mmCIF file of C-alpha atoms in Angstrom:
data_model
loop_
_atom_site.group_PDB
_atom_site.id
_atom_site.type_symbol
_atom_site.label_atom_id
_atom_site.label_comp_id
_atom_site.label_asym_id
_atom_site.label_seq_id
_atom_site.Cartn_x
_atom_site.Cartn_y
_atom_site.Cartn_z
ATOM 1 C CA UNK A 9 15.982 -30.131 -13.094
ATOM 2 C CA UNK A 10 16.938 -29.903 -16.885
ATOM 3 C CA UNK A 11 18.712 -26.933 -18.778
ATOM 4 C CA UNK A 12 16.424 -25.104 -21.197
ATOM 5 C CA UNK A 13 17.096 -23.858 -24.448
ATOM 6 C CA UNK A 14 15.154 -22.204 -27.181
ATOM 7 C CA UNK A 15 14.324 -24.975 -28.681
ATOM 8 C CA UNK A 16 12.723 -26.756 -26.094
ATOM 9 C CA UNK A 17 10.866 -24.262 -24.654
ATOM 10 C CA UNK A 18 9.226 -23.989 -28.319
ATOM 11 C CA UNK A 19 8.760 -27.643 -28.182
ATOM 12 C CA UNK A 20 6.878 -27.240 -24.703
ATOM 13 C CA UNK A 21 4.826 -23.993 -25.759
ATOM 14 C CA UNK A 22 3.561 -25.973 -28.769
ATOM 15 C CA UNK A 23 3.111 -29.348 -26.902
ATOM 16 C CA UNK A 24 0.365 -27.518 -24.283
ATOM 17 C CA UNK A 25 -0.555 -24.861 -26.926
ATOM 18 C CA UNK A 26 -5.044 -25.533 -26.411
ATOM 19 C CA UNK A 27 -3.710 -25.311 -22.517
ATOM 20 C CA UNK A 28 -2.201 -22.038 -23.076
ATOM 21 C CA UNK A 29 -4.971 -20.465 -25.250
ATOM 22 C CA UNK A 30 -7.440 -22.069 -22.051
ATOM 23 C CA UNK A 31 -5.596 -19.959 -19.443
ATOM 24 C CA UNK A 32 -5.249 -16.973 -21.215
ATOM 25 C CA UNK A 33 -9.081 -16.916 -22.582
ATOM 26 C CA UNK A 34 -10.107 -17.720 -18.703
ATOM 27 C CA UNK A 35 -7.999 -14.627 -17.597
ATOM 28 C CA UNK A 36 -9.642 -12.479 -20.443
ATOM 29 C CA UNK A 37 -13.115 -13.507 -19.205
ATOM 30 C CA UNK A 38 -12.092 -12.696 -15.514
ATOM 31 C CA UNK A 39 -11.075 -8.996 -16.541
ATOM 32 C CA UNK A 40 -13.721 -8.541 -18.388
ATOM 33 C CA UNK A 41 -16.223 -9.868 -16.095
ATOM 34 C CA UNK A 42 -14.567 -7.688 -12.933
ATOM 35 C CA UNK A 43 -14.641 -4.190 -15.201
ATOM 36 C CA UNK A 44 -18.297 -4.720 -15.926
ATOM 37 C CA UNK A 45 -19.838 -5.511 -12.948
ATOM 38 C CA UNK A 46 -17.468 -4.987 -9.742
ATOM 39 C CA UNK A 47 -15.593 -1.786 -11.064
ATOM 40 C CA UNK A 48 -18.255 1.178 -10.486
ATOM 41 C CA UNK A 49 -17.914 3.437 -14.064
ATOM 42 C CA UNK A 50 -16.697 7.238 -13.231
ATOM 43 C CA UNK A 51 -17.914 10.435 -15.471
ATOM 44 C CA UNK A 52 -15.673 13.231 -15.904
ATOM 45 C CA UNK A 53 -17.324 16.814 -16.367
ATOM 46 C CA UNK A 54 -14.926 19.628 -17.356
ATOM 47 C CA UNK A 55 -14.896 23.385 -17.473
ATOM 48 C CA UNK A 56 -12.435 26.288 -18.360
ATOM 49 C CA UNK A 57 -11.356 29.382 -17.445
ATOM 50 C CA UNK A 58 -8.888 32.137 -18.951
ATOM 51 C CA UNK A 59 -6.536 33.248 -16.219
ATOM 52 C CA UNK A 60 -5.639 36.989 -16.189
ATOM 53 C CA UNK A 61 -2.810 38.013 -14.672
ATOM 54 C CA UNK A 62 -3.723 41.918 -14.379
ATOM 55 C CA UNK A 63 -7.154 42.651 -12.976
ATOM 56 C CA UNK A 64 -7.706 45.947 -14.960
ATOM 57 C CA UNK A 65 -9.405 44.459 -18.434
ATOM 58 C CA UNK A 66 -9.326 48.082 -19.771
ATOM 59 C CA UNK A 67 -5.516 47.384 -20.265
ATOM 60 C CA UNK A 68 -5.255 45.461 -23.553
ATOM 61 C CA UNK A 69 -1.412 45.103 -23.809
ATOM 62 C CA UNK A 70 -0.537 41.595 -22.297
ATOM 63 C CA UNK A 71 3.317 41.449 -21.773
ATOM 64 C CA UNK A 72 5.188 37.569 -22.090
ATOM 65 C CA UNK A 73 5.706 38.214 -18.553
ATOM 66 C CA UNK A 74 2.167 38.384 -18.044
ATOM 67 C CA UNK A 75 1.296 35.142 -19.576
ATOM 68 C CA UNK A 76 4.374 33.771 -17.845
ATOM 69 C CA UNK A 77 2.648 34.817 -14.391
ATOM 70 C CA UNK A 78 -0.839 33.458 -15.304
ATOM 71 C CA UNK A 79 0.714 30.084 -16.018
ATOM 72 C CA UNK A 80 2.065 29.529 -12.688
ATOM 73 C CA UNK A 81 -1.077 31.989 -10.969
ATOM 74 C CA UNK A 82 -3.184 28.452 -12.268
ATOM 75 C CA UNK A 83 -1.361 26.564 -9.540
ATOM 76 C CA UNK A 84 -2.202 28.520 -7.278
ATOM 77 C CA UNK A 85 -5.361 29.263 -8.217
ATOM 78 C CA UNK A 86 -6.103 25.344 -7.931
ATOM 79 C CA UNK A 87 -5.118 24.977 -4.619
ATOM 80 C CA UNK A 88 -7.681 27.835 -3.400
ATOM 81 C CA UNK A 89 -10.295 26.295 -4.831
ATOM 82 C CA UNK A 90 -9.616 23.458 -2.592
ATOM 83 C CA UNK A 91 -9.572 25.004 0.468
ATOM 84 C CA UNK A 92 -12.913 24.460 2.533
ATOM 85 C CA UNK A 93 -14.010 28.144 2.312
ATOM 86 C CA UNK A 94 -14.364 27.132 -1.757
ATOM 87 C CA UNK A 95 -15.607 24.132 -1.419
ATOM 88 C CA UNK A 96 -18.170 24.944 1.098
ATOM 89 C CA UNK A 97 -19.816 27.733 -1.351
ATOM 90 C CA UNK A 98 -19.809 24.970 -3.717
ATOM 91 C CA UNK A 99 -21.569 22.113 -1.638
ATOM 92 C CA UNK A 100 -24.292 25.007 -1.069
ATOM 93 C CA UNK A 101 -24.631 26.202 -4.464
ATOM 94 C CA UNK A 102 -24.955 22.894 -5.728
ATOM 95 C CA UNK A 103 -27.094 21.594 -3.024
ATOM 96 C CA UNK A 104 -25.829 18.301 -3.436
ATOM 97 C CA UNK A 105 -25.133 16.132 -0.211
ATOM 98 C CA UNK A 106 -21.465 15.823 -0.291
ATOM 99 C CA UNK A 107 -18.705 16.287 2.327
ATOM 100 C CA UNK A 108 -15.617 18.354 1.509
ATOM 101 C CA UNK A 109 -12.990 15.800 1.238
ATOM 102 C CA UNK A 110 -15.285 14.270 -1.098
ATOM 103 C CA UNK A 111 -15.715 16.931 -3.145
ATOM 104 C CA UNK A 112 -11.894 17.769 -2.948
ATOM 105 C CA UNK A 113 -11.056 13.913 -4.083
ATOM 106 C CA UNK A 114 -13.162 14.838 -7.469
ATOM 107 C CA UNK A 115 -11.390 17.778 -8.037
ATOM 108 C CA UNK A 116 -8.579 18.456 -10.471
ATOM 109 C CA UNK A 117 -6.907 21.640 -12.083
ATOM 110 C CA UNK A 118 -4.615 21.683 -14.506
ATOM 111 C CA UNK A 119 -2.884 24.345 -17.522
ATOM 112 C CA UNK A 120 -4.337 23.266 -20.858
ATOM 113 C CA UNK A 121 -1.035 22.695 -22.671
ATOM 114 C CA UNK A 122 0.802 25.110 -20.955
ATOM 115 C CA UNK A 123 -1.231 28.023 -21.790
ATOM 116 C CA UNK A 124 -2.947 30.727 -19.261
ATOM 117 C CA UNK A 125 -6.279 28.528 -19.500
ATOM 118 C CA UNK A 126 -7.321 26.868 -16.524
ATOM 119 C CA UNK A 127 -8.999 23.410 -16.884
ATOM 120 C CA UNK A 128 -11.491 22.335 -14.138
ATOM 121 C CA UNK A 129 -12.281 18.562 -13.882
ATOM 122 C CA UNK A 130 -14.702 16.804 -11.479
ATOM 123 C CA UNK A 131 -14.613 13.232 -11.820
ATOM 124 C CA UNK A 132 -17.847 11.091 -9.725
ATOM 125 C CA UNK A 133 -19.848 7.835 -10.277
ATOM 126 C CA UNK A 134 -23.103 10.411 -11.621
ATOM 127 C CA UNK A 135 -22.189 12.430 -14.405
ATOM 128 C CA UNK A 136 -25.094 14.959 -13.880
ATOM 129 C CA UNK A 137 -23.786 15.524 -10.654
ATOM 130 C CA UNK A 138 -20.036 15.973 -11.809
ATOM 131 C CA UNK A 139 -21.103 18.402 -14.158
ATOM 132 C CA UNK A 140 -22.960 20.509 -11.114
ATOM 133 C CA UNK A 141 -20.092 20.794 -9.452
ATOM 134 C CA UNK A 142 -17.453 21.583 -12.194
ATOM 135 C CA UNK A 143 -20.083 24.584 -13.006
ATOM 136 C CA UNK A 144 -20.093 25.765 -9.550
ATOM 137 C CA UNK A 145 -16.730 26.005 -8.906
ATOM 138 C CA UNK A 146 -16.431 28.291 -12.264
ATOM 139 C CA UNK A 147 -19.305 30.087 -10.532
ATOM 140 C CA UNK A 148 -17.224 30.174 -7.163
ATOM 141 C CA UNK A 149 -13.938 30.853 -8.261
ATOM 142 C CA UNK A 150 -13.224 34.552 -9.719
ATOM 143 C CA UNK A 151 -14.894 36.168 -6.451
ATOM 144 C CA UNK A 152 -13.109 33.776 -4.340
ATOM 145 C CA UNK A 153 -9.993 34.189 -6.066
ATOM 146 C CA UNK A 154 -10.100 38.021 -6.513
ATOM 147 C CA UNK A 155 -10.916 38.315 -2.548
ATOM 148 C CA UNK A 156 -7.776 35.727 -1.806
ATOM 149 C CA UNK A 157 -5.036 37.084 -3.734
ATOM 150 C CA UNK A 158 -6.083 40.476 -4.303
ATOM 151 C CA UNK A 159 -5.236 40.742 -8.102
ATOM 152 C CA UNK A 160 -5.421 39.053 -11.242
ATOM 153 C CA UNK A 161 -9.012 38.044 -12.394
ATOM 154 C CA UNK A 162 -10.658 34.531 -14.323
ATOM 155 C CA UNK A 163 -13.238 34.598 -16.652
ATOM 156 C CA UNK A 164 -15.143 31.398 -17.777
ATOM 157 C CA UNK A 165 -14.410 29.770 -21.361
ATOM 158 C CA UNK A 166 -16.729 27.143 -21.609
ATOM 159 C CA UNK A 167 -18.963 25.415 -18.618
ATOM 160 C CA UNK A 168 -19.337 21.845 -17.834
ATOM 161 C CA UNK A 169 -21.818 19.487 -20.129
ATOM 162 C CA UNK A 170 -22.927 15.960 -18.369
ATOM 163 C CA UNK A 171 -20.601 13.599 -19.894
ATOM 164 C CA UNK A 172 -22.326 11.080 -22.086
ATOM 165 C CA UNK A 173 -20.160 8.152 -21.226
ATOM 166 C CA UNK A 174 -17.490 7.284 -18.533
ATOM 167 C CA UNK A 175 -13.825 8.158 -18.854
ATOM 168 C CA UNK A 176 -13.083 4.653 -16.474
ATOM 169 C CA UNK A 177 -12.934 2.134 -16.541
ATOM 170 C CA UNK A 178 -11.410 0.949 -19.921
ATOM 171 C CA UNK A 179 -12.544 -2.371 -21.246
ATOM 172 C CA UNK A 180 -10.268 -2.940 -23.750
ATOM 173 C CA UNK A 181 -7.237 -1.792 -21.539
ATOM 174 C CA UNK A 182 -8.357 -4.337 -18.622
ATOM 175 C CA UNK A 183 -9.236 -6.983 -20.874
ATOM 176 C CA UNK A 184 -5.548 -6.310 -22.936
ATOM 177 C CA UNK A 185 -4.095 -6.535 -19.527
ATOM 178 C CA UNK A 186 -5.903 -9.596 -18.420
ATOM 179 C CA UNK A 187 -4.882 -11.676 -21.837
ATOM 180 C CA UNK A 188 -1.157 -10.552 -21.177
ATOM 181 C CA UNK A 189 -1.106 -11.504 -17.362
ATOM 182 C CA UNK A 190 -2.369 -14.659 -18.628
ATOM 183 C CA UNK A 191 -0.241 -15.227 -21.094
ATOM 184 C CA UNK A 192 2.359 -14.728 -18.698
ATOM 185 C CA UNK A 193 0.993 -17.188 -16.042
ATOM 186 C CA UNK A 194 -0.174 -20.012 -18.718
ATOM 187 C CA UNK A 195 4.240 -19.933 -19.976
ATOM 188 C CA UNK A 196 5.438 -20.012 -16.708
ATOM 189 C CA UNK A 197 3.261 -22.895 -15.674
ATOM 190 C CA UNK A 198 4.485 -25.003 -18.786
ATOM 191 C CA UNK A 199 7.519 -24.444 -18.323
ATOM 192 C CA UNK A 200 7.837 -25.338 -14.584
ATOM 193 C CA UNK A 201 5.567 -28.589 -15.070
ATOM 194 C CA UNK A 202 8.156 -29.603 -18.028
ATOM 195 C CA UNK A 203 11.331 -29.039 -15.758
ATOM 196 C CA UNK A 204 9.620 -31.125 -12.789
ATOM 197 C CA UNK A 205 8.199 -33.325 -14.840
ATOM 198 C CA UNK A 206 10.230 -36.938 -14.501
ATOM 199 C CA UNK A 207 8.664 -38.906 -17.268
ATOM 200 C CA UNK A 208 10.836 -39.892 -19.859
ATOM 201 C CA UNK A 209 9.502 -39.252 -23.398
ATOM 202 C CA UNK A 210 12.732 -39.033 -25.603
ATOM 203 C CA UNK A 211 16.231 -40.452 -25.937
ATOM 204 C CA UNK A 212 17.325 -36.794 -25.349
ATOM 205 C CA UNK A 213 15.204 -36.730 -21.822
ATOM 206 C CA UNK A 214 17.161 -40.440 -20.799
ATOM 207 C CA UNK A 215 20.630 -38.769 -21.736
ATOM 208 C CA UNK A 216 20.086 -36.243 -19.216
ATOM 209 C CA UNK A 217 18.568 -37.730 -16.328
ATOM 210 C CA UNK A 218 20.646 -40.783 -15.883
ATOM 211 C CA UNK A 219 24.205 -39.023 -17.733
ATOM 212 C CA UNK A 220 25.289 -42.483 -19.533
ATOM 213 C CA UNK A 221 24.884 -44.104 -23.074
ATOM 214 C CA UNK A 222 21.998 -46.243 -24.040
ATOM 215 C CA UNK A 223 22.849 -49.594 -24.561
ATOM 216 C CA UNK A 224 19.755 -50.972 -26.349
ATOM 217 C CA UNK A 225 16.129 -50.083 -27.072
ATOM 218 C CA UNK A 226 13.060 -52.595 -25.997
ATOM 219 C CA UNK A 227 9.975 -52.545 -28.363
ATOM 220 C CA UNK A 228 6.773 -51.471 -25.756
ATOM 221 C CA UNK A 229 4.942 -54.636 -27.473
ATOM 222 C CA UNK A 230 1.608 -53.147 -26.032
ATOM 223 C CA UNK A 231 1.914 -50.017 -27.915
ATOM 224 C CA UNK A 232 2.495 -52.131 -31.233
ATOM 225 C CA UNK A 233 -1.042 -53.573 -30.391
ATOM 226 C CA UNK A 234 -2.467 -50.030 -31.510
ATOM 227 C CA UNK A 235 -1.321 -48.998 -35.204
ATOM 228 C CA UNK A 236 -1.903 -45.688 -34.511
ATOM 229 C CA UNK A 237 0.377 -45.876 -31.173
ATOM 230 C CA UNK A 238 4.070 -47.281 -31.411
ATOM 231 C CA UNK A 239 7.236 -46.756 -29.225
ATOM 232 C CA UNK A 240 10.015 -48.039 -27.250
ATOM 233 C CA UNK A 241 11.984 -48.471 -24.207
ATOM 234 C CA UNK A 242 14.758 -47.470 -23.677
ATOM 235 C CA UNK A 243 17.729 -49.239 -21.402
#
C-alpha cells in the first residue's frame, strides 16, 4: 500500500469526481426519503405562567430575593406537575386516552431566559391534542401547586394555540446531514480503492511498487491503433 500526499489524493478526488457527486446525491435522497415518510412529524404546543414567590398579591413590593426564589421555585414546580396526582387531573380534564408515562414523556418545563416565567411544553404526533394538554396543566397547576408547597402562587400568561406545523423533524438538517455522511463515505471509498488498487497507470505508480529504475519504455502498439488512445509500457 502506497504513501499519500496532498497531491494525490486531489488527483484521486478529481479522477472519480461524477462517482463522488453519485454517492453523495444517493445519501441525500435516502435522508430525505426516511424524514418524510418513516420519521412520524411531532407538534409542540406551549403555555406560560408567571411564578410568584409570595402568595399574598395584595403585597406589591417584590424583593431580588423574591425573584431569586421564583427562579429556582420553577424547578420545582416542574417536577410536581409530573407527579401522577397532576397528571391524572390532567388525563381527566382533557379526556384524552393517554397513560401517565405518556403524558409525562410530552412534558417539559423550563425558565424563559432565566426569568420567574414558567414555560410549559407538550410535544405529541397531534398538535390539537398537544395543545389540550399544555392548557390543562396551566388549568391544573396553581391549585395543585398551592396545596403541595403551601405558598407561593402561578398565574397563567398566555395558553397553548395548536401549532400550525411540526417542530421535528427538520428536513434540511437531515438532508444537510445525509450529503455530509456521504461525502464522507464517497472520500473514504476512493481513497481505499486507489491504495489497493494494483494497476499501474504512471511511471510514478511503477517507481513505487517495484523500488528500481526503468530501463526502457515499450509503445502499447494497440493503443496507437486508436488516435484518440495512446500509451506505453513500461519495463
Amino acid at each position: 500500500m502506497e504513501e499519500l500526499d496532498i497531491r494525490q489524493i486531489f488527483s484521486y478526488l478529481r479522477r472519480h469526481f461524477w462517482l463522488i457527486v453519485s454517492i453523495v446525491l444517493v445519501a441525500a435522497s435516502l435522508s430525505l426519503t426516511v424524514t418524510y415518510f418513516f420519521i412520524t412529524p411531532q407538534y409542540e404546543a406551549s403555555a406560560t405562567l408567571y411564578v410568584f414567590n409570595n402568595s399574598n398579591r395584595s403585597d406589591t413590593t417584590i424583593s431580588s430575593s423574591d425573584i431569586t426564589t421564583s427562579q429556582k421555585l420553577i424547578a420545582t414546580y416542574s417536577v410536581i406537575m409530573q407527579c401522577d396526582n397532576v397528571i391524572n387531573k390532567v388525563i381527566e380534564t382533557t379526556g384524552l386516552e393517554y397513560t401517565p408515562g405518556q403524558i409525562r414523556k410530552m412534558f417539559s418545563g423550563s425558565s424563559v431566559n432565566n426569568t420567574e416565567v414558567m414555560k410549559i411544553t407538550i410535544k405529541s404526533e397531534d398538535p390539537v391534542d398537544a395543545m389540550i394538554i399544555a392548557n390543562a396543566f396551566i388549568d391544573v397547576a396553581p391549585e395543585e401547586i398551592l396545596r403541595v408547597i403551601k405558598a407561593g402562587a402561578v398565574e397563567i400568561l398566555d395558553r397553548a394555540v395548536v401549532p400550525s406545523k411540526p417542530s421535528s423533524p427538520n428536513m434540511v438538517k437531515n438532508v444537510a446531514v445525509g450529503v455530509v455522511l456521504g461525502l464522507i463515505v464517497a472520500i473514504a471509498f476512493v481513497i481505499l480503492y486507489e491504495l489497493f488498487n494494483t494497476k499501474v497507470r504512471t511511471e510514478e505508480n511503477l517507481l513505487r511498487v517495484v523500488k528500481a529504475p526503468i530501463i526502457g519504455y515499450i509503445p502499447d502498439l494497440k493503443l496507437y491503433q486508436d488516435e484518440d488512445k495512446k500509451g506505453q509500457i513500461y519495463g
